Structure formats: structure tokens, C-alpha cells
PDB file of C-alpha atoms in Angstrom:
ATOM      1  CA  UNK A   1      48.820   0.841  -3.407  1.00  0.00           C
ATOM      2  CA  UNK A   2      45.859  -1.530  -3.323  1.00  0.00           C
ATOM      3  CA  UNK A   3      43.005  -1.004  -5.793  1.00  0.00           C
ATOM      4  CA  UNK A   4      39.664  -2.598  -4.938  1.00  0.00           C
ATOM      5  CA  UNK A   5      37.379  -4.182  -7.524  1.00  0.00           C
ATOM      6  CA  UNK A   6      33.608  -3.660  -7.659  1.00  0.00           C
ATOM      7  CA  UNK A   7      32.948  -7.152  -6.257  1.00  0.00           C
ATOM      8  CA  UNK A   8      35.226  -6.469  -3.299  1.00  0.00           C
ATOM      9  CA  UNK A   9      33.388  -3.244  -2.590  1.00  0.00           C
ATOM     10  CA  UNK A  10      29.950  -4.832  -2.749  1.00  0.00           C
ATOM     11  CA  UNK A  11      30.834  -7.828  -0.577  1.00  0.00           C
ATOM     12  CA  UNK A  12      33.746  -6.954   1.743  1.00  0.00           C
ATOM     13  CA  UNK A  13      34.621  -9.417   4.466  1.00  0.00           C
ATOM     14  CA  UNK A  14      34.382  -8.282   8.084  1.00  0.00           C
ATOM     15  CA  UNK A  15      37.950  -9.299   8.864  1.00  0.00           C
ATOM     16  CA  UNK A  16      39.526  -7.844   5.743  1.00  0.00           C
ATOM     17  CA  UNK A  17      42.740  -6.029   6.610  1.00  0.00           C
ATOM     18  CA  UNK A  18      43.561  -2.971   4.567  1.00  0.00           C
ATOM     19  CA  UNK A  19      47.124  -2.442   3.473  1.00  0.00           C
ATOM     20  CA  UNK A  20      47.488   1.315   3.348  1.00  0.00           C
ATOM     21  CA  UNK A  21      50.472   3.130   1.982  1.00  0.00           C
ATOM     22  CA  UNK A  22      50.902   4.703   5.439  1.00  0.00           C
ATOM     23  CA  UNK A  23      51.138   3.124   8.879  1.00  0.00           C
ATOM     24  CA  UNK A  24      47.519   3.943   9.821  1.00  0.00           C
ATOM     25  CA  UNK A  25      46.733   0.257  10.119  1.00  0.00           C
ATOM     26  CA  UNK A  26      43.059   0.524   9.133  1.00  0.00           C
ATOM     27  CA  UNK A  27      40.972  -2.562   9.852  1.00  0.00           C
ATOM     28  CA  UNK A  28      37.448  -3.147   8.570  1.00  0.00           C
ATOM     29  CA  UNK A  29      34.850  -4.076  11.157  1.00  0.00           C
ATOM     30  CA  UNK A  30      31.088  -4.547  10.735  1.00  0.00           C
ATOM     31  CA  UNK A  31      29.082  -2.084   8.661  1.00  0.00           C
ATOM     32  CA  UNK A  32      26.086  -0.303  10.143  1.00  0.00           C
ATOM     33  CA  UNK A  33      24.739   2.832  11.783  1.00  0.00           C
ATOM     34  CA  UNK A  34      26.338   1.781  15.064  1.00  0.00           C
ATOM     35  CA  UNK A  35      29.594   3.150  13.647  1.00  0.00           C
ATOM     36  CA  UNK A  36      28.049   6.646  13.731  1.00  0.00           C
ATOM     37  CA  UNK A  37      26.970   6.644  17.360  1.00  0.00           C
ATOM     38  CA  UNK A  38      29.131   7.056  20.449  1.00  0.00           C
ATOM     39  CA  UNK A  39      28.421   7.482  24.142  1.00  0.00           C
ATOM     40  CA  UNK A  40      26.677   4.258  25.068  1.00  0.00           C
ATOM     41  CA  UNK A  41      23.134   5.531  24.436  1.00  0.00           C
ATOM     42  CA  UNK A  42      20.497   4.328  21.995  1.00  0.00           C
ATOM     43  CA  UNK A  43      20.730   5.819  18.508  1.00  0.00           C
ATOM     44  CA  UNK A  44      17.182   6.930  17.720  1.00  0.00           C
ATOM     45  CA  UNK A  45      17.642   7.317  13.962  1.00  0.00           C
ATOM     46  CA  UNK A  46      18.436   3.657  13.302  1.00  0.00           C
ATOM     47  CA  UNK A  47      16.512   2.037  10.473  1.00  0.00           C
ATOM     48  CA  UNK A  48      13.338   0.418  11.841  1.00  0.00           C
ATOM     49  CA  UNK A  49      12.456  -3.253  11.368  1.00  0.00           C
ATOM     50  CA  UNK A  50       8.903  -4.368  10.584  1.00  0.00           C
ATOM     51  CA  UNK A  51       6.998  -7.633  10.936  1.00  0.00           C
ATOM     52  CA  UNK A  52       3.751  -6.204   9.498  1.00  0.00           C
ATOM     53  CA  UNK A  53       3.987  -5.263   5.776  1.00  0.00           C
ATOM     54  CA  UNK A  54       1.073  -2.822   6.142  1.00  0.00           C
ATOM     55  CA  UNK A  55       2.894  -0.929   8.893  1.00  0.00           C
ATOM     56  CA  UNK A  56       6.010  -0.940   6.729  1.00  0.00           C
ATOM     57  CA  UNK A  57       4.008   0.451   3.800  1.00  0.00           C
ATOM     58  CA  UNK A  58       2.713   3.305   6.009  1.00  0.00           C
ATOM     59  CA  UNK A  59       6.266   4.135   7.088  1.00  0.00           C
ATOM     60  CA  UNK A  60       7.613   3.905   3.536  1.00  0.00           C
ATOM     61  CA  UNK A  61       4.940   6.183   2.047  1.00  0.00           C
ATOM     62  CA  UNK A  62       5.377   8.771   4.792  1.00  0.00           C
ATOM     63  CA  UNK A  63       9.108   8.875   4.196  1.00  0.00           C
ATOM     64  CA  UNK A  64       8.562   8.950   0.431  1.00  0.00           C
ATOM     65  CA  UNK A  65       6.296  11.992   0.729  1.00  0.00           C
ATOM     66  CA  UNK A  66       8.814  13.564   3.116  1.00  0.00           C
ATOM     67  CA  UNK A  67      11.550  12.996   0.547  1.00  0.00           C
ATOM     68  CA  UNK A  68       9.583  14.928  -2.061  1.00  0.00           C
ATOM     69  CA  UNK A  69       9.221  17.802   0.390  1.00  0.00           C
ATOM     70  CA  UNK A  70      12.969  17.794   1.043  1.00  0.00           C
ATOM     71  CA  UNK A  71      13.632  17.775  -2.719  1.00  0.00           C
ATOM     72  CA  UNK A  72      11.232  20.685  -3.123  1.00  0.00           C
ATOM     73  CA  UNK A  73      13.014  22.626  -0.386  1.00  0.00           C
ATOM     74  CA  UNK A  74      16.349  21.899  -2.085  1.00  0.00           C
ATOM     75  CA  UNK A  75      15.071  23.248  -5.423  1.00  0.00           C
ATOM     76  CA  UNK A  76      15.197  19.970  -7.331  1.00  0.00           C
ATOM     77  CA  UNK A  77      11.936  20.505  -9.266  1.00  0.00           C
ATOM     78  CA  UNK A  78      12.136  21.138 -13.019  1.00  0.00           C
ATOM     79  CA  UNK A  79       8.633  21.349 -14.501  1.00  0.00           C
ATOM     80  CA  UNK A  80       7.229  17.829 -15.019  1.00  0.00           C
ATOM     81  CA  UNK A  81      10.695  16.231 -14.829  1.00  0.00           C
ATOM     82  CA  UNK A  82      11.902  14.253 -11.837  1.00  0.00           C
ATOM     83  CA  UNK A  83      10.467  11.258 -10.049  1.00  0.00           C
ATOM     84  CA  UNK A  84      10.946   8.995  -7.063  1.00  0.00           C
ATOM     85  CA  UNK A  85       9.703   5.426  -6.893  1.00  0.00           C
ATOM     86  CA  UNK A  86       9.417   2.993  -3.982  1.00  0.00           C
ATOM     87  CA  UNK A  87       8.705  -0.735  -4.198  1.00  0.00           C
ATOM     88  CA  UNK A  88       5.538  -1.668  -2.318  1.00  0.00           C
ATOM     89  CA  UNK A  89       6.310  -3.798   0.780  1.00  0.00           C
ATOM     90  CA  UNK A  90       2.973  -5.631   0.493  1.00  0.00           C
ATOM     91  CA  UNK A  91       3.105  -6.456  -3.232  1.00  0.00           C
ATOM     92  CA  UNK A  92       6.723  -6.283  -4.320  1.00  0.00           C
ATOM     93  CA  UNK A  93       5.805  -6.551  -8.014  1.00  0.00           C
ATOM     94  CA  UNK A  94       4.310  -3.052  -7.789  1.00  0.00           C
ATOM     95  CA  UNK A  95       5.676   0.365  -6.834  1.00  0.00           C
ATOM     96  CA  UNK A  96       4.625   3.879  -5.833  1.00  0.00           C
ATOM     97  CA  UNK A  97       5.563   7.022  -7.756  1.00  0.00           C
ATOM     98  CA  UNK A  98       4.659  10.719  -7.833  1.00  0.00           C
ATOM     99  CA  UNK A  99       1.745  12.114  -9.861  1.00  0.00           C
ATOM    100  CA  UNK A 100       2.502  14.033 -13.044  1.00  0.00           C
ATOM    101  CA  UNK A 101       2.452  17.819 -12.825  1.00  0.00           C
ATOM    102  CA  UNK A 102       2.588  18.247  -9.059  1.00  0.00           C
ATOM    103  CA  UNK A 103       5.380  20.272  -7.462  1.00  0.00           C
ATOM    104  CA  UNK A 104       7.534  18.274  -5.066  1.00  0.00           C
ATOM    105  CA  UNK A 105       6.789  20.804  -2.311  1.00  0.00           C
ATOM    106  CA  UNK A 106       3.063  20.016  -2.410  1.00  0.00           C
ATOM    107  CA  UNK A 107       3.129  16.210  -2.396  1.00  0.00           C
ATOM    108  CA  UNK A 108       1.423  14.353   0.461  1.00  0.00           C
ATOM    109  CA  UNK A 109       1.051  10.619   1.132  1.00  0.00           C
ATOM    110  CA  UNK A 110      -2.451  10.696  -0.379  1.00  0.00           C
ATOM    111  CA  UNK A 111      -1.040  12.059  -3.669  1.00  0.00           C
ATOM    112  CA  UNK A 112       1.219   9.057  -4.323  1.00  0.00           C
ATOM    113  CA  UNK A 113       0.292   6.745  -7.193  1.00  0.00           C
ATOM    114  CA  UNK A 114       0.412   2.935  -6.896  1.00  0.00           C
ATOM    115  CA  UNK A 115       1.324   1.259 -10.180  1.00  0.00           C
ATOM    116  CA  UNK A 116       2.093  -2.239 -11.426  1.00  0.00           C
ATOM    117  CA  UNK A 117       4.940  -3.383 -13.669  1.00  0.00           C
ATOM    118  CA  UNK A 118       2.774  -2.957 -16.778  1.00  0.00           C
ATOM    119  CA  UNK A 119       1.961   0.669 -16.026  1.00  0.00           C
ATOM    120  CA  UNK A 120      -1.566   0.155 -14.703  1.00  0.00           C
ATOM    121  CA  UNK A 121      -2.629   2.620 -11.996  1.00  0.00           C
ATOM    122  CA  UNK A 122      -3.946   0.616  -9.032  1.00  0.00           C
ATOM    123  CA  UNK A 123      -7.071   1.606  -7.136  1.00  0.00           C
ATOM    124  CA  UNK A 124      -5.585   1.886  -3.634  1.00  0.00           C
ATOM    125  CA  UNK A 125      -3.485   4.926  -4.569  1.00  0.00           C
ATOM    126  CA  UNK A 126      -4.105   8.357  -6.072  1.00  0.00           C
ATOM    127  CA  UNK A 127      -5.918   8.099  -9.414  1.00  0.00           C
ATOM    128  CA  UNK A 128      -3.554  10.291 -11.405  1.00  0.00           C
ATOM    129  CA  UNK A 129      -1.441  10.129 -14.534  1.00  0.00           C
ATOM    130  CA  UNK A 130       2.290   9.686 -13.995  1.00  0.00           C
ATOM    131  CA  UNK A 131       5.399  10.687 -15.919  1.00  0.00           C
ATOM    132  CA  UNK A 132       5.858   8.274 -18.854  1.00  0.00           C
ATOM    133  CA  UNK A 133       9.647   8.575 -18.852  1.00  0.00           C
ATOM    134  CA  UNK A 134       9.620   8.044 -15.104  1.00  0.00           C
ATOM    135  CA  UNK A 135       7.688   4.803 -15.437  1.00  0.00           C
ATOM    136  CA  UNK A 136      10.053   3.454 -18.102  1.00  0.00           C
ATOM    137  CA  UNK A 137      13.121   4.236 -15.986  1.00  0.00           C
ATOM    138  CA  UNK A 138      11.813   3.017 -12.641  1.00  0.00           C
ATOM    139  CA  UNK A 139      10.049  -0.094 -13.928  1.00  0.00           C
ATOM    140  CA  UNK A 140      13.302  -1.359 -15.417  1.00  0.00           C
ATOM    141  CA  UNK A 141      15.317  -0.509 -12.304  1.00  0.00           C
ATOM    142  CA  UNK A 142      12.974  -2.402  -9.996  1.00  0.00           C
ATOM    143  CA  UNK A 143      12.834  -5.319 -12.418  1.00  0.00           C
ATOM    144  CA  UNK A 144      16.608  -5.662 -12.801  1.00  0.00           C
ATOM    145  CA  UNK A 145      17.581  -4.951  -9.166  1.00  0.00           C
ATOM    146  CA  UNK A 146      15.598  -6.931  -6.547  1.00  0.00           C
ATOM    147  CA  UNK A 147      17.719  -5.240  -3.860  1.00  0.00           C
ATOM    148  CA  UNK A 148      16.584  -1.786  -4.999  1.00  0.00           C
ATOM    149  CA  UNK A 149      13.429  -0.682  -3.201  1.00  0.00           C
ATOM    150  CA  UNK A 150      13.707   3.002  -4.077  1.00  0.00           C
ATOM    151  CA  UNK A 151      15.096   5.186  -6.860  1.00  0.00           C
ATOM    152  CA  UNK A 152      15.429   8.961  -7.202  1.00  0.00           C
ATOM    153  CA  UNK A 153      15.908  10.899 -10.428  1.00  0.00           C
ATOM    154  CA  UNK A 154      15.782  14.653 -11.041  1.00  0.00           C
ATOM    155  CA  UNK A 155      17.220  17.301 -13.324  1.00  0.00           C
ATOM    156  CA  UNK A 156      19.227  19.362 -10.844  1.00  0.00           C
ATOM    157  CA  UNK A 157      21.466  22.328 -11.607  1.00  0.00           C
ATOM    158  CA  UNK A 158      24.862  20.972 -10.537  1.00  0.00           C
ATOM    159  CA  UNK A 159      24.066  17.404 -11.509  1.00  0.00           C
ATOM    160  CA  UNK A 160      23.245  18.481 -15.060  1.00  0.00           C
ATOM    161  CA  UNK A 161      26.334  20.679 -15.195  1.00  0.00           C
ATOM    162  CA  UNK A 162      28.835  18.012 -14.087  1.00  0.00           C
ATOM    163  CA  UNK A 163      27.095  15.249 -16.072  1.00  0.00           C
ATOM    164  CA  UNK A 164      27.727  17.253 -19.250  1.00  0.00           C
ATOM    165  CA  UNK A 165      31.424  16.287 -18.968  1.00  0.00           C
ATOM    166  CA  UNK A 166      30.705  12.551 -18.983  1.00  0.00           C
ATOM    167  CA  UNK A 167      33.164  11.929 -16.143  1.00  0.00           C
ATOM    168  CA  UNK A 168      32.896  10.166 -12.796  1.00  0.00           C
ATOM    169  CA  UNK A 169      33.342  12.129  -9.599  1.00  0.00           C
ATOM    170  CA  UNK A 170      36.838  12.447  -8.162  1.00  0.00           C
ATOM    171  CA  UNK A 171      37.505  11.339  -4.591  1.00  0.00           C
ATOM    172  CA  UNK A 172      38.376  14.853  -3.441  1.00  0.00           C
ATOM    173  CA  UNK A 173      36.707  14.845  -0.027  1.00  0.00           C
ATOM    174  CA  UNK A 174      35.349  12.509   2.621  1.00  0.00           C
ATOM    175  CA  UNK A 175      31.745  12.768   1.421  1.00  0.00           C
ATOM    176  CA  UNK A 176      32.669  11.916  -2.177  1.00  0.00           C
ATOM    177  CA  UNK A 177      34.073   8.609  -0.888  1.00  0.00           C
ATOM    178  CA  UNK A 178      30.505   7.408  -0.323  1.00  0.00           C
ATOM    179  CA  UNK A 179      30.481   7.025  -4.120  1.00  0.00           C
ATOM    180  CA  UNK A 180      33.876   5.284  -4.295  1.00  0.00           C
ATOM    181  CA  UNK A 181      33.645   2.774  -7.158  1.00  0.00           C
ATOM    182  CA  UNK A 182      29.878   2.683  -6.632  1.00  0.00           C
ATOM    183  CA  UNK A 183      28.750   5.140  -9.307  1.00  0.00           C
ATOM    184  CA  UNK A 184      28.983   5.175 -13.087  1.00  0.00           C
ATOM    185  CA  UNK A 185      28.333   7.402 -16.101  1.00  0.00           C
ATOM    186  CA  UNK A 186      25.629   6.678 -18.665  1.00  0.00           C
ATOM    187  CA  UNK A 187      27.231   8.088 -21.780  1.00  0.00           C
ATOM    188  CA  UNK A 188      24.511   7.488 -24.367  1.00  0.00           C
ATOM    189  CA  UNK A 189      21.885  10.210 -24.116  1.00  0.00           C
ATOM    190  CA  UNK A 190      19.094   9.143 -26.432  1.00  0.00           C
ATOM    191  CA  UNK A 191      16.634  11.922 -25.725  1.00  0.00           C
ATOM    192  CA  UNK A 192      13.760  11.885 -23.250  1.00  0.00           C
ATOM    193  CA  UNK A 193      13.173   8.304 -22.060  1.00  0.00           C
ATOM    194  CA  UNK A 194       9.970   7.458 -23.924  1.00  0.00           C
ATOM    195  CA  UNK A 195      11.108   4.025 -25.073  1.00  0.00           C
ATOM    196  CA  UNK A 196      11.313   0.867 -22.959  1.00  0.00           C
ATOM    197  CA  UNK A 197      14.709  -0.016 -24.426  1.00  0.00           C
ATOM    198  CA  UNK A 198      16.248   3.205 -23.107  1.00  0.00           C
ATOM    199  CA  UNK A 199      15.063   2.272 -19.611  1.00  0.00           C
ATOM    200  CA  UNK A 200      16.762  -1.122 -19.960  1.00  0.00           C
ATOM    201  CA  UNK A 201      20.021   0.520 -21.038  1.00  0.00           C
ATOM    202  CA  UNK A 202      19.957   2.815 -18.009  1.00  0.00           C
ATOM    203  CA  UNK A 203      19.431  -0.144 -15.678  1.00  0.00           C
ATOM    204  CA  UNK A 204      22.287  -2.003 -17.372  1.00  0.00           C
ATOM    205  CA  UNK A 205      24.614   0.995 -17.006  1.00  0.00           C
ATOM    206  CA  UNK A 206      23.785   1.252 -13.311  1.00  0.00           C
ATOM    207  CA  UNK A 207      24.605  -2.428 -12.757  1.00  0.00           C
ATOM    208  CA  UNK A 208      25.027  -3.106  -9.030  1.00  0.00           C
ATOM    209  CA  UNK A 209      26.068   0.446  -8.202  1.00  0.00           C
ATOM    210  CA  UNK A 210      24.376   3.093  -6.055  1.00  0.00           C
ATOM    211  CA  UNK A 211      24.287   6.012  -8.464  1.00  0.00           C
ATOM    212  CA  UNK A 212      24.451   7.062 -12.091  1.00  0.00           C
ATOM    213  CA  UNK A 213      25.459  10.291 -13.810  1.00  0.00           C
ATOM    214  CA  UNK A 214      23.346  10.596 -16.954  1.00  0.00           C
ATOM    215  CA  UNK A 215      25.235  12.627 -19.579  1.00  0.00           C
ATOM    216  CA  UNK A 216      23.223  15.645 -20.790  1.00  0.00           C
ATOM    217  CA  UNK A 217      20.411  14.591 -18.467  1.00  0.00           C
ATOM    218  CA  UNK A 218      20.756  14.446 -14.663  1.00  0.00           C
ATOM    219  CA  UNK A 219      21.354  12.206 -11.658  1.00  0.00           C
ATOM    220  CA  UNK A 220      19.952   8.853 -10.540  1.00  0.00           C
ATOM    221  CA  UNK A 221      20.410   7.143  -7.166  1.00  0.00           C
ATOM    222  CA  UNK A 222      19.004   3.936  -5.686  1.00  0.00           C
ATOM    223  CA  UNK A 223      18.768   2.290  -2.281  1.00  0.00           C
ATOM    224  CA  UNK A 224      17.169  -0.312  -0.061  1.00  0.00           C
ATOM    225  CA  UNK A 225      15.067   2.518   1.400  1.00  0.00           C
ATOM    226  CA  UNK A 226      13.810   5.793  -0.008  1.00  0.00           C
ATOM    227  CA  UNK A 227      15.821   7.468   2.761  1.00  0.00           C
ATOM    228  CA  UNK A 228      19.046   5.899   1.480  1.00  0.00           C
ATOM    229  CA  UNK A 229      18.333   6.796  -2.144  1.00  0.00           C
ATOM    230  CA  UNK A 230      17.341  10.341  -1.138  1.00  0.00           C
ATOM    231  CA  UNK A 231      20.435  10.974   0.950  1.00  0.00           C
ATOM    232  CA  UNK A 232      22.623   9.684  -1.874  1.00  0.00           C
ATOM    233  CA  UNK A 233      20.855  11.983  -4.331  1.00  0.00           C
ATOM    234  CA  UNK A 234      21.241  15.102  -2.182  1.00  0.00           C
ATOM    235  CA  UNK A 235      24.875  14.209  -1.525  1.00  0.00           C
ATOM    236  CA  UNK A 236      25.600  13.554  -5.184  1.00  0.00           C
ATOM    237  CA  UNK A 237      24.141  16.930  -6.170  1.00  0.00           C
ATOM    238  CA  UNK A 238      26.342  18.703  -3.594  1.00  0.00           C
ATOM    239  CA  UNK A 239      29.357  16.626  -4.632  1.00  0.00           C
ATOM    240  CA  UNK A 240      28.822  17.712  -8.249  1.00  0.00           C
ATOM    241  CA  UNK A 241      28.723  21.324  -7.025  1.00  0.00           C
ATOM    242  CA  UNK A 242      32.015  20.919  -5.173  1.00  0.00           C
ATOM    243  CA  UNK A 243      33.586  19.137  -8.147  1.00  0.00           C
ATOM    244  CA  UNK A 244      32.690  22.039 -10.426  1.00  0.00           C
ATOM    245  CA  UNK A 245      34.170  24.526  -7.956  1.00  0.00           C
ATOM    246  CA  UNK A 246      37.370  22.494  -7.734  1.00  0.00           C
ATOM    247  CA  UNK A 247      37.557  22.397 -11.540  1.00  0.00           C
ATOM    248  CA  UNK A 248      37.369  26.193 -11.657  1.00  0.00           C
ATOM    249  CA  UNK A 249      40.050  26.543  -8.970  1.00  0.00           C
ATOM    250  CA  UNK A 250      42.252  24.136 -10.921  1.00  0.00           C
ATOM    251  CA  UNK A 251      42.069  26.415 -13.953  1.00  0.00           C
ATOM    252  CA  UNK A 252      43.472  29.161 -11.708  1.00  0.00           C
ATOM    253  CA  UNK A 253      46.483  26.943 -11.015  1.00  0.00           C
ATOM    254  CA  UNK A 254      45.549  25.293  -7.724  1.00  0.00           C
ATOM    255  CA  UNK A 255      46.382  21.596  -7.527  1.00  0.00           C
ATOM    256  CA  UNK A 256      43.754  19.214  -6.233  1.00  0.00           C
ATOM    257  CA  UNK A 257      44.581  16.323  -3.891  1.00  0.00           C
ATOM    258  CA  UNK A 258      42.898  13.004  -4.584  1.00  0.00           C
ATOM    259  CA  UNK A 259      42.211  10.607  -1.702  1.00  0.00           C
ATOM    260  CA  UNK A 260      44.098   7.360  -2.150  1.00  0.00           C
ATOM    261  CA  UNK A 261      42.301   4.063  -2.695  1.00  0.00           C
ATOM    262  CA  UNK A 262      42.885   2.679   0.801  1.00  0.00           C
ATOM    263  CA  UNK A 263      41.507   5.726   2.602  1.00  0.00           C
ATOM    264  CA  UNK A 264      38.647   6.061   0.105  1.00  0.00           C
ATOM    265  CA  UNK A 265      37.643   2.415   0.540  1.00  0.00           C
ATOM    266  CA  UNK A 266      37.878   2.609   4.335  1.00  0.00           C
ATOM    267  CA  UNK A 267      35.633   5.676   4.309  1.00  0.00           C
ATOM    268  CA  UNK A 268      33.227   4.045   1.861  1.00  0.00           C
ATOM    269  CA  UNK A 269      33.008   0.872   3.938  1.00  0.00           C
ATOM    270  CA  UNK A 270      32.170   2.733   7.137  1.00  0.00           C
ATOM    271  CA  UNK A 271      29.738   5.341   5.762  1.00  0.00           C
ATOM    272  CA  UNK A 272      28.034   3.956   2.645  1.00  0.00           C
ATOM    273  CA  UNK A 273      26.031   0.965   3.878  1.00  0.00           C
ATOM    274  CA  UNK A 274      22.192   1.073   3.760  1.00  0.00           C
ATOM    275  CA  UNK A 275      21.824   1.437   7.543  1.00  0.00           C
ATOM    276  CA  UNK A 276      24.184   4.413   7.787  1.00  0.00           C
ATOM    277  CA  UNK A 277      22.667   6.129   4.758  1.00  0.00           C
ATOM    278  CA  UNK A 278      19.136   5.688   6.125  1.00  0.00           C
ATOM    279  CA  UNK A 279      20.256   7.336   9.363  1.00  0.00           C
ATOM    280  CA  UNK A 280      22.027  10.134   7.487  1.00  0.00           C
ATOM    281  CA  UNK A 281      18.761  11.274   5.876  1.00  0.00           C
ATOM    282  CA  UNK A 282      16.752  11.481   9.111  1.00  0.00           C
ATOM    283  CA  UNK A 283      17.800  15.030  10.122  1.00  0.00           C
ATOM    284  CA  UNK A 284      16.370  16.379   6.842  1.00  0.00           C
ATOM    285  CA  UNK A 285      13.236  14.251   7.150  1.00  0.00           C
ATOM    286  CA  UNK A 286      12.583  15.385  10.721  1.00  0.00           C
ATOM    287  CA  UNK A 287      13.202  19.011   9.761  1.00  0.00           C
ATOM    288  CA  UNK A 288      10.563  18.671   7.040  1.00  0.00           C
ATOM    289  CA  UNK A 289       8.085  17.286   9.572  1.00  0.00           C
ATOM    290  CA  UNK A 290       8.733  20.329  11.766  1.00  0.00           C
ATOM    291  CA  UNK A 291       8.656  22.895   8.934  1.00  0.00           C
ATOM    292  CA  UNK A 292       5.339  21.583   7.581  1.00  0.00           C
ATOM    293  CA  UNK A 293       3.830  20.565  10.919  1.00  0.00           C
ATOM    294  CA  UNK A 294       3.564  17.085   9.411  1.00  0.00           C
ATOM    295  CA  UNK A 295       1.194  18.287   6.668  1.00  0.00           C
ATOM    296  CA  UNK A 296       2.640  15.887   4.076  1.00  0.00           C
ATOM    297  CA  UNK A 297       1.715  12.846   6.220  1.00  0.00           C
ATOM    298  CA  UNK A 298      -1.985  13.080   5.323  1.00  0.00           C
TER     299      UNK A 298
END
């Protein structure tokens, strides 16, 4: 059985031939949302491309506010905890984040706070205080990962429950394979992140991966777009829920089946690229537009 390293997963070659234990004969093609669509018609949820940074900023902030609404609908709020950040397309040394003390379900574009790498609130965004722990986490993530334009962190029920075990997720279903060798566990809970050094340690633990389970804390996901990071977060929370249910069934004597490395990697390769993950979040985003009559876009 072939086991793939992290570098192979991050930079697979288009012509790489898998060598599965069966005779399936899987072959890797080209990653992208085109793998999702069939029928010869245009796929309307493809990730847009921009030539104007100001138009990109408008799109990014609308989808950021929509993400907060989705998180609110999913029940991811926990008092002042939880934050999403997005790198600004116009000034990439700055980022946007949510105001402190506002429920996810109420956030609009005009509520988002624009902040620089030193923690200064900029004048073209909402003039509001932000979560101090959130700044220390997100500032370090954006600094250490130029490819990361968005990061999501919240204290969710199933994420907190599974993270308490300090174990990675098992590849027990197709959806879990999106995290195949692309998530890690941050084992060293040092209390609420009020120190810059703790933010650096979190960024180091994440490395070049997509997601992090923070022991005794919660979940963290990142992406090229807020849509990618958001879909990964929602999926990771549900995957933690399923993992916990499987653990309980195992206690009753049922035996779990783990997906082998070849099938897990094939699934990862075809479903976990930034284009596909952007597209995967669009049904929830569009539902939020409909449910709120676009109220969060103001």
C-alpha cells in the first residue's frame, strides 16, 4: 500500500499514477471545480476572477459577511469567542475581521473591521474593538502563510468535544478524506490566546495544512478564499460529530472501516482543491442571501 507524504499531497503532479491495492486503476488528472460538473453546461458556482482589486474587495467582504450569517445559522457562536479574518485584496498587509461582541447572525458588510498587522483599526472599516485573541491568532496566520487569505476559528460543540481527545480525524467516510494528511492537532493548550507567542505556535502547528484541531479549545481552518475556509470549517465540525458517533458505536462492538491511503488520496486530490471548496460553499451562501433577502450585504 502506498503512503503519501505531505509534500506529495500539497504538490501532486497531473500525470501521477496511483498504485491502488485493487484493480481500480485510479489516475490523477487536473484539480478544479470542473471535476464537479457534468452535462456540458457552464458551472455557475465557479470561483470568479478579478482584474480590479476594489471589485474583488467588494466580493470578498460580501462573502465574509455571508459566512458569518451561515455560522450563526449553524449555531457556531459562543459569546465573544470565534472570529473570521480575510486578507484585504487592495492592501495585502492588512485584513478584515469581525467586531467584538456582535452575534454572527447580525453581522453585515458595514460591521466588518479593517485592521493592520500591528492591530491598528483602519478608518475605511467599522470603528469597533475586536477580539484580542482573534487578532493574535489571525495576524500570525496571515504573516506566516502568504497563500492563506482567510481563516475561520470558533468554539463549536462537536469540534470542542473531539479536540479534547487530541487525535486527528480518521478517514471513515468520503467527506473526511478532504482532510487527508492536511490537518493536524495543536496539543499545547496554553489558555486563552492573549500572548503573541501563542499565536506563533498555532501558526507553526498548522504548517502548510488546511485545518487544525486545537486541544481543549476548538477548530481552525484556512483557505485561499473565505468560502474555502468556511466550507472546511463547517465540514470539519460535522466530521467531528460523525467521528464521535462512530466512537460510541465502536464501544458497542461495531468495527469501523478505514479508507485506505490510495482511495483517500484520490478523493482528496479531486475534492479538496481551492476551486472545488469555493464552489462547495456556494449553496449555503446563496441560501443565506435568500433567507435574509440580502440584508447582510449592506
